[in-house]
Short mmCIF file of C-alpha atoms and ligand atoms in Angstrom, two decimals:
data_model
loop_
_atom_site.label_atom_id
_atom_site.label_comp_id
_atom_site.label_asym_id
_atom_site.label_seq_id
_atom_site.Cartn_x
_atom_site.Cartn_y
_atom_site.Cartn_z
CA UNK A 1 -108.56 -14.17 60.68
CA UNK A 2 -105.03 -13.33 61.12
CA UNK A 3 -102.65 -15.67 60.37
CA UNK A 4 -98.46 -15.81 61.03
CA UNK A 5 -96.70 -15.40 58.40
CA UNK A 6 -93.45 -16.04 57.13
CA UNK A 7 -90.37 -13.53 56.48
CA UNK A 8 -90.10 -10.38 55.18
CA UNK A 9 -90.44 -9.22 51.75
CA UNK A 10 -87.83 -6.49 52.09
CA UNK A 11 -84.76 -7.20 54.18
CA UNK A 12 -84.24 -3.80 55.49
CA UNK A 13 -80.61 -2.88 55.66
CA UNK A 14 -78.85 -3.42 58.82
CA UNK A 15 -78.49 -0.30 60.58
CA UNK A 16 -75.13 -2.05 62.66
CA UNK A 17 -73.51 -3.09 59.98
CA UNK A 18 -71.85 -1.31 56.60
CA UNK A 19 -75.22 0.24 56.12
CA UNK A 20 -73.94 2.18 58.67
CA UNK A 21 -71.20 3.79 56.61
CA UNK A 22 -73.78 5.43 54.64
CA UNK A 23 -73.55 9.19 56.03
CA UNK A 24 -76.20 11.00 57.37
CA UNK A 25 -75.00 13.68 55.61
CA UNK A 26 -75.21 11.83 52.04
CA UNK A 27 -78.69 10.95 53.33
CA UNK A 28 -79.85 14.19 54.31
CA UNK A 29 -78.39 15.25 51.18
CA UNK A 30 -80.44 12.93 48.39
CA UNK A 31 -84.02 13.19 50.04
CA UNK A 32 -85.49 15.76 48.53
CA UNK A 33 -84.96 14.33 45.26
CA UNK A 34 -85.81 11.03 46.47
CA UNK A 35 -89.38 12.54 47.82
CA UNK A 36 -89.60 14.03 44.24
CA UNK A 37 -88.10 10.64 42.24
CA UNK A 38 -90.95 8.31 44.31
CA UNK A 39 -88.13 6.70 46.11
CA UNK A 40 -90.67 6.31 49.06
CA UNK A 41 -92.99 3.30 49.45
CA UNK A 42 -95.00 1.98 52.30
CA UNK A 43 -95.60 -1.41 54.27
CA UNK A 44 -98.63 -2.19 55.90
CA UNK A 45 -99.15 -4.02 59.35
CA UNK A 46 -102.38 -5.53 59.97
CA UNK A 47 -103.84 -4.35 63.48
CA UNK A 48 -105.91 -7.30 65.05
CA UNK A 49 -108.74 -7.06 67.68
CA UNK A 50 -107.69 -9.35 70.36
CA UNK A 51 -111.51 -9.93 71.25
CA UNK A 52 -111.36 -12.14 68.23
CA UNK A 53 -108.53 -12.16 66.20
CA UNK A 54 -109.58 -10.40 63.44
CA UNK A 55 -108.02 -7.21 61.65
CA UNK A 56 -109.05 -3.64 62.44
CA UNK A 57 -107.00 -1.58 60.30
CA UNK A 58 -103.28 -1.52 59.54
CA UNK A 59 -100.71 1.01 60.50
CA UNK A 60 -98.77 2.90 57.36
CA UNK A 61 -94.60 2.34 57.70
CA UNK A 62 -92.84 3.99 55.36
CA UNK A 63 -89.50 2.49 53.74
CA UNK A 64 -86.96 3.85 51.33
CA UNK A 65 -85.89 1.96 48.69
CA UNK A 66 -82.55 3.67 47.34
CA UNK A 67 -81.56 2.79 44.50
CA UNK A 68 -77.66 2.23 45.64
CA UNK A 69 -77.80 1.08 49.46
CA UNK A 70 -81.70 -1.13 48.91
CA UNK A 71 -84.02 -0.08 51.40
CA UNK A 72 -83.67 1.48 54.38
CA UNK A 73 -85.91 2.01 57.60
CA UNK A 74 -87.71 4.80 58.84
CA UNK A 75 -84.98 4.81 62.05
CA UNK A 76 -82.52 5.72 59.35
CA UNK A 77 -84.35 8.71 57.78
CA UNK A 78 -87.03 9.99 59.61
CA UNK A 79 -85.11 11.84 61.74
CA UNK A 80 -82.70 13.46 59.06
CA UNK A 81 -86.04 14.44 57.41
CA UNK A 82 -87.36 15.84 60.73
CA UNK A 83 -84.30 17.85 61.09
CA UNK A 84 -84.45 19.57 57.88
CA UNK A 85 -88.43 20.00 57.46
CA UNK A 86 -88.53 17.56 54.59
CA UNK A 87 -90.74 15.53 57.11
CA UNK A 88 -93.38 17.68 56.22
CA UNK A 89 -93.70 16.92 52.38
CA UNK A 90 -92.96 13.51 53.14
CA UNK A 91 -95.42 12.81 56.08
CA UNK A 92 -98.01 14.41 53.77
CA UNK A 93 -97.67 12.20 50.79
CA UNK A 94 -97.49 8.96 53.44
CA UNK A 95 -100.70 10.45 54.70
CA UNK A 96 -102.15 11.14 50.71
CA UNK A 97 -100.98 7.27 49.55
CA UNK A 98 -102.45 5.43 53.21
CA UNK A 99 -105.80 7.36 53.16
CA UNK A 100 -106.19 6.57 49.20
CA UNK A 101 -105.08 2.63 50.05
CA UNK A 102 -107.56 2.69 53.26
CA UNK A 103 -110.51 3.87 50.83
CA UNK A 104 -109.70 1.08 47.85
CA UNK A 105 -109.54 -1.24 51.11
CA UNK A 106 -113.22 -0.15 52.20
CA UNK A 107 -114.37 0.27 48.61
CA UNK A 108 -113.67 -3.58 48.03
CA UNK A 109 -115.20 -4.31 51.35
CA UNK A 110 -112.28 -6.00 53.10
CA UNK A 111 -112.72 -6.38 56.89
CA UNK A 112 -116.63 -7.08 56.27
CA UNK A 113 -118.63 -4.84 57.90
CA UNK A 114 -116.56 -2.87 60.13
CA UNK A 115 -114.56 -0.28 57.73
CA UNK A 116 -110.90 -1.12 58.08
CA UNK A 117 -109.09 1.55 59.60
CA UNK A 118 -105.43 2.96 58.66
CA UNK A 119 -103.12 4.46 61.04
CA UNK A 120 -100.20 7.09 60.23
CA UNK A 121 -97.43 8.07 61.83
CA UNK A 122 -96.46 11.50 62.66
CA UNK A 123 -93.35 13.54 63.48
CA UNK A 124 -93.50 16.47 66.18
CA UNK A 125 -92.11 18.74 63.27
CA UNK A 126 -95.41 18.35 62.32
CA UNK A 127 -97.26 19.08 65.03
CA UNK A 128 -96.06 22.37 64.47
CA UNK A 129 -97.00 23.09 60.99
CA UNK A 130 -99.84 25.62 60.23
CA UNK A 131 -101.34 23.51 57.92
CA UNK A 132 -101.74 19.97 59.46
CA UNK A 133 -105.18 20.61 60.05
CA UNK A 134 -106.45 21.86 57.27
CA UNK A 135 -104.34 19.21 54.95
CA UNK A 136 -105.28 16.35 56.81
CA UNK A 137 -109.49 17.32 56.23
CA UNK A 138 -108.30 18.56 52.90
CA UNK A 139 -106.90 14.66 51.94
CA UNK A 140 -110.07 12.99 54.24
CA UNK A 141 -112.19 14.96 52.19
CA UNK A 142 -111.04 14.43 48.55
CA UNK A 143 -110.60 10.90 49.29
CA UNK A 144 -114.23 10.61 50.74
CA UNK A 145 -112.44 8.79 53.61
CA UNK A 146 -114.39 8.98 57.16
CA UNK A 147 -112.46 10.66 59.45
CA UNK A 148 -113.22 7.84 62.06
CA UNK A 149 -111.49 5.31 59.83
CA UNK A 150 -107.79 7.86 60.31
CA UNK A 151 -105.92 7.61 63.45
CA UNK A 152 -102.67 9.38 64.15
CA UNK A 153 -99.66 8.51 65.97
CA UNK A 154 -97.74 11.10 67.77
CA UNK A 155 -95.47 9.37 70.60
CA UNK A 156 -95.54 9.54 73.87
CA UNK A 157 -92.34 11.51 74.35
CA UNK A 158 -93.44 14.13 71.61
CA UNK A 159 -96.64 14.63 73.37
CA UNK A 160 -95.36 15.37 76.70
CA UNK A 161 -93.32 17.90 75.70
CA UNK A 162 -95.79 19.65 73.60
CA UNK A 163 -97.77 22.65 75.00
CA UNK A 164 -101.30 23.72 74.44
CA UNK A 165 -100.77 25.58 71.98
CA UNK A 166 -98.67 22.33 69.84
CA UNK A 167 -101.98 20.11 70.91
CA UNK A 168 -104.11 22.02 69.71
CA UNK A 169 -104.20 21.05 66.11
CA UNK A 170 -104.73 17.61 67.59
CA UNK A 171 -107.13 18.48 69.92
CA UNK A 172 -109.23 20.12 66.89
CA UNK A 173 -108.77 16.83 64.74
CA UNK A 174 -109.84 14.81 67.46
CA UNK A 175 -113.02 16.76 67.44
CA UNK A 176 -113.75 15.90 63.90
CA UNK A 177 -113.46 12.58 64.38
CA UNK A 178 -110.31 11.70 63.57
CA UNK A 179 -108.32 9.44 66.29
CA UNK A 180 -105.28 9.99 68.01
CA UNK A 181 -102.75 7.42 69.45
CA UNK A 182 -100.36 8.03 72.04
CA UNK A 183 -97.69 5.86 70.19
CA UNK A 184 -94.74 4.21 72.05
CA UNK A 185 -96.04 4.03 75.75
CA UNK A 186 -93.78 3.77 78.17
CA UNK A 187 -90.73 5.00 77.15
CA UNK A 188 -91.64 8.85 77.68
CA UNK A 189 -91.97 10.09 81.10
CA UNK A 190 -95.79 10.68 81.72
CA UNK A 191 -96.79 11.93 84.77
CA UNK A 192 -99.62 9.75 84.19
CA UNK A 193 -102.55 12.30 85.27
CA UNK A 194 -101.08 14.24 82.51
CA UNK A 195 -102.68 11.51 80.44
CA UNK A 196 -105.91 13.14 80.99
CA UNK A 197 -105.23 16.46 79.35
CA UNK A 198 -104.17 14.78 76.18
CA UNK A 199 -106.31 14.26 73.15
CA UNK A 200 -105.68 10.66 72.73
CA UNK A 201 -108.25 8.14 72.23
CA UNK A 202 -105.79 4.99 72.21
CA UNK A 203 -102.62 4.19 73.88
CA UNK A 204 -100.04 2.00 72.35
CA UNK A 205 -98.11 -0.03 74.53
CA UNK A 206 -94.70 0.25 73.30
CA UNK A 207 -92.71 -3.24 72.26
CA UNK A 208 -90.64 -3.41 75.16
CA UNK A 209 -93.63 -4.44 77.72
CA UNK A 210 -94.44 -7.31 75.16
CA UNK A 211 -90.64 -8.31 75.48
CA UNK A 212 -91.20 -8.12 79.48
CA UNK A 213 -93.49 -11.29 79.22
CA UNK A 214 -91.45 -13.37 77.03
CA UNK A 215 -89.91 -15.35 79.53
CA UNK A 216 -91.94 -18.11 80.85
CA UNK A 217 -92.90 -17.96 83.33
CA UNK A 218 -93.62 -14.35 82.69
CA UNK A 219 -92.22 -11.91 85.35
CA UNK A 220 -94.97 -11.66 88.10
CA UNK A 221 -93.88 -7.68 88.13
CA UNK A 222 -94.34 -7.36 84.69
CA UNK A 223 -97.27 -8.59 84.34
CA UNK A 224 -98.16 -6.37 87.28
CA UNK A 225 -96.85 -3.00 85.45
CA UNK A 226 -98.88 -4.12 81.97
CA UNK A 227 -102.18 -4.90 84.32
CA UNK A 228 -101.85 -1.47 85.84
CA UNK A 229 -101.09 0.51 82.82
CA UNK A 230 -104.32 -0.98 81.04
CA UNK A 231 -106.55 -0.36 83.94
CA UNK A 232 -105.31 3.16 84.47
CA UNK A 233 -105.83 3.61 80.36
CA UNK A 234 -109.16 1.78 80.62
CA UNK A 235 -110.20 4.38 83.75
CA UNK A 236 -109.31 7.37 81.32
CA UNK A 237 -111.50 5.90 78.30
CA UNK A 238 -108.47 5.12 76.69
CA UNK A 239 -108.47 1.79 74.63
CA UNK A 240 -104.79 -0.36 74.60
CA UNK A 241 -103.71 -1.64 71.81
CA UNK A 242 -100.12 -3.31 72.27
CA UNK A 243 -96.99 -3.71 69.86
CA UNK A 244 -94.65 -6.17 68.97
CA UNK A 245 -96.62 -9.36 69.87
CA UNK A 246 -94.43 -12.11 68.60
CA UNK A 247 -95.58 -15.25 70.61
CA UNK A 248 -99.36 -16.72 70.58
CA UNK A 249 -97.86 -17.53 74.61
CA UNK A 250 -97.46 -13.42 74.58
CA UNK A 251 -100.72 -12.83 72.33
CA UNK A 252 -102.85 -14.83 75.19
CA UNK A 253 -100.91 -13.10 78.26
CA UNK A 254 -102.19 -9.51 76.51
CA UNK A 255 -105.86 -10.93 76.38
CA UNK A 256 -106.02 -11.34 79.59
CA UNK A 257 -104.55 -8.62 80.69
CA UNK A 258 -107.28 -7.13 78.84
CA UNK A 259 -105.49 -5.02 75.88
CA UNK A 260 -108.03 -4.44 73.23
CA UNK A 261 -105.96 -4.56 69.92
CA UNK A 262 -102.17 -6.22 69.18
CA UNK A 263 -99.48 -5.53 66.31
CA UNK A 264 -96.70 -8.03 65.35
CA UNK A 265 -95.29 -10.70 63.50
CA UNK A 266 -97.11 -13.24 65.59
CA UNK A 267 -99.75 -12.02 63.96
CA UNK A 268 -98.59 -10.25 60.52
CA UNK A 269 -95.35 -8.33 59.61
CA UNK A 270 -95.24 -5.24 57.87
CA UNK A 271 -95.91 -6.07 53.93
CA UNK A 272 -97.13 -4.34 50.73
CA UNK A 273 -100.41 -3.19 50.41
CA UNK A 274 -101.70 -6.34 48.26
CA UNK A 275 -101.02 -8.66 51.19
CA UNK A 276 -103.02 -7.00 53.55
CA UNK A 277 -106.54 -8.56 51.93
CA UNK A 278 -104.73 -11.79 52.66
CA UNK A 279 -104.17 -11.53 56.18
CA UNK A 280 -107.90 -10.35 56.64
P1 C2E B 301 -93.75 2.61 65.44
O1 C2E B 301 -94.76 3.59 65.00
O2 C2E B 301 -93.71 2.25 66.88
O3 C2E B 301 -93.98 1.33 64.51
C1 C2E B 301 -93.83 0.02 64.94
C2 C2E B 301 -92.47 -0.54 64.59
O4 C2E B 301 -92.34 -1.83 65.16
C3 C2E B 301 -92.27 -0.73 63.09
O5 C2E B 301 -90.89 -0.52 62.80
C4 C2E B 301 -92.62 -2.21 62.90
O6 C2E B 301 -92.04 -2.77 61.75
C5 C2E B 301 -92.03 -2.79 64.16
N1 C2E B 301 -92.66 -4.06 64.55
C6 C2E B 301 -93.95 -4.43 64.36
N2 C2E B 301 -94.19 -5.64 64.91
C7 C2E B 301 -93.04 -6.05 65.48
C8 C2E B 301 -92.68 -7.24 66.22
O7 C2E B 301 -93.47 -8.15 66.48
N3 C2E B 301 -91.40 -7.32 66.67
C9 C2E B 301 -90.49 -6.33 66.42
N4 C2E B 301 -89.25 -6.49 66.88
N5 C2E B 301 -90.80 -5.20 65.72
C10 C2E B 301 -92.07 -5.06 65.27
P2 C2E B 301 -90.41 0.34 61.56
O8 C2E B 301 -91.28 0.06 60.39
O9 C2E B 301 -88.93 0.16 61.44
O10 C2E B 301 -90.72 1.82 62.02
C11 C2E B 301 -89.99 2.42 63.06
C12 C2E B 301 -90.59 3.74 63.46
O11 C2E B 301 -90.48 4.71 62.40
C13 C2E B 301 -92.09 3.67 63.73
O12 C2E B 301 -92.28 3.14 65.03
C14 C2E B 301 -92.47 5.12 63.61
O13 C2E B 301 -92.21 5.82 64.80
C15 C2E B 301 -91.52 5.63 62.53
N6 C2E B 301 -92.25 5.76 61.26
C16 C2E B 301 -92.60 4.81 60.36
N7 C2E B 301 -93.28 5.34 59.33
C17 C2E B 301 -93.38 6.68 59.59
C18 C2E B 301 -94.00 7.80 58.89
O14 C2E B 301 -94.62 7.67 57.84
N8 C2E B 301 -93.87 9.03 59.48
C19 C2E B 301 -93.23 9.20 60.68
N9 C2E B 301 -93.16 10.43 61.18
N10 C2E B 301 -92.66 8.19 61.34
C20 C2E B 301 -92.72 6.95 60.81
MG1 MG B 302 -96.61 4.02 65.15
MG1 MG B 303 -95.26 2.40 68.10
MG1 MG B 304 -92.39 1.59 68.55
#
C-alpha cells in the first residue's frame, strides 16, 4: 500500500528566488558536459491504482544536481535542452537508466504479480527525431523490458500541434505495445474529438483540476468539468489517471469521480529509486 510520506530528499532550488540569477545562458552553456560528467539523476513517483491503493508503476523525473547552484528542476533545464537538441541525448539516457531501474524493479518482484510499470517523459524535440523509434525498441529490447510495462508522456499541448506525420512514430510504438499518455490535460486546447485521432491510451489530468477540488466544499462546477472529462476519456477507451493528489479529502473526490490511477504527495513524492520498494 501507499503510504504519505514526509518531505523531500532534495530541496530543489527555488526557481523565484536567487536561483533565479543563474542565467539561462550559463545553463545552456554547461549541459553538455554535465550530460557527459553524470550530473543527471532521477526521482521516482509511485503511481497508485485508486481501485485499491496500491502502486502501478512510477513516473521517471529527472533532476540536476550541479555541483555549484545544488539541484535544479526539470522547469529550469528542460527547455534550454529542448532548445539546443541536447534533449535528445539526455531524454535517451533518462529513458536507458528508467527502463534498466523498471527491470531490477520486476526482477525483484516488487508490485507482486502485476509487473510495475515506469513512465518517461518526453519532449516534442523528440518527437521529431528519426531515431525515437528504433532507440526506444533498441533499449526495450536489450533490457528484456516488455514493452507494455513503458509508457510515454508527450503533453497535451505538444500533441495537438503535432501532425501526422510527428505522430507517427507514436502511433507505430503504440502498436508494439508500448503506451502513450497524453500528459498535462487540460491546459492545451483540445478540440476534444481530436482526442480520437491520437495514439494515447491514458490521459493525465493535469494538477490544476486536483487544485479545483481543494476547497471544501468542493466547487459543484468543478466537480462537474472533472466528471465530464473522465466520462468523455472513459467513452474513447482512454483510462484517467490524475496528478497532484495532495489530500486523502481530494484522493476520495477522484474515486468517485471514477479516475483510475492518482500521483502525489498524498500518496508519495518524487524520491530515489531505493524508496520506491518502500512505498509498494
Ligand atoms: P509532469 O510530467 O507533469 O510531472 C509531474 C510534476 O508534478 C513533477 O514535477 C512532480 O514532482 C510534480 N508533482 C507530483 N505530485 C505533486 C503534488 O502532489 N503536488 C504538486 N504541487 N506537484 C506534484 P517536476 O519533477 O518538477 O517535473 C516538471 C516537469 O518536467 C514534468 O511535468 C515533465 O513535463 C518535465 N520532465 C521531468 N522529467 C523529464 C524528462 O526526463 N524528460 C522530459 N522531456 N521532461 C521531463
Ligand atoms: Mg509527466
Ligand atoms: Mg504531468
Ligand atoms: Mg504537470
Amino acid at each position: 500500500r501507499a503510504k504519505a510520506e514526509g518531505g523531500n530528499r532534495y530541496a530543489l532550488a527555488d526557481p523565484d528566488s536567487d536561483a533565479r540569477a543563474i542565467s539561462r545562458h550559463h545553463l545552456t552553456h554547461h549541459l553538455p558536459a554535465a550530460l557527459k560528467g553524470c550530473e543527471f539523476f532521477i526521482e521516482y513517483q509511485p503511481l497508485v491504482k485508486m481501485e485499491d491503493g496500491s502502486i502501478e508503476g512510477a513516473e521517471a523525473l529527472v533532476r540536476w544536481s550541479h555541483p555549484r547552484h545544488g539541484v535544479l528542476g526539470p522547469d529550469r533545464f528542460i527547455p534550454l535542452a529542448e532548445h539546443t537538441g541536447l534533449i535528445v541525448p539526455l531524454g535517451r539516457w533518462v529513458l536507458e537508466e528508467a527502463v534498466r531501474q523498471a527491470c531490477q524493479w520486476q526482477v525483484r518482484g516488487i508490485g507482486g504479480a502485476r509487473p510495475l510499470k515506469i513512465n518517461v517523459n518526453l519532449s516534442p524535440r523528440q518527437l521529431h527525431h528519426p531515431e525515437l523509434v528504433t532507440d526506444t525498441i533498441a533499449v526495450l529490447e536489450e533490457a528484456g523490458l516488455e514493452p507494455s510495462s513503458l509508457c510515454l508522456e508527450v503533453t497535451e499541448t505538444a500533441m495537438i500541434k503535432a501532425d501526422e506525420n510527428e505522430l507517427r512514430p507514436l502511433r507505430e510504438l503504440a502498436e508494439y505495445g508500448v503506451g502513450i499518455a497524453l500528459d498535462d490535460f487540460g491546459t492545451g486546447y483540445s478540440n476534444l474529438a481530436n482526442l480520437r485521432r491520437l495514439p494515447a491510451d491514458t490521459l493525465k489530468l493535469d494538477r490544476s483540476f486536483t487544485q479545483g477540488l481543494q476547497r471544501d466544499p468542493a466547487d459543484p462546477v468543478d466537480l462537474k468539468i472533472v466528471e465530464g472529462i473522465v466520462s468523455l476519456a472513459h467513452t474513447l477507451q482512454l483510462s484517467v489517471t490524475v496528478e497532484g493528489v495532495e489530500t486523502s479529502a481530494q484522493a476520495e473526490q477522484l474515486r468517485e469521480l471514477g479516475c483510475d490511477s492518482a500521483q502525489g504527495w498524498f500518496y508519495a513524492r518524487p524520491g530515489p529509486p531505493e524508496r520506491l520498494p518502500e512505498a509498494v
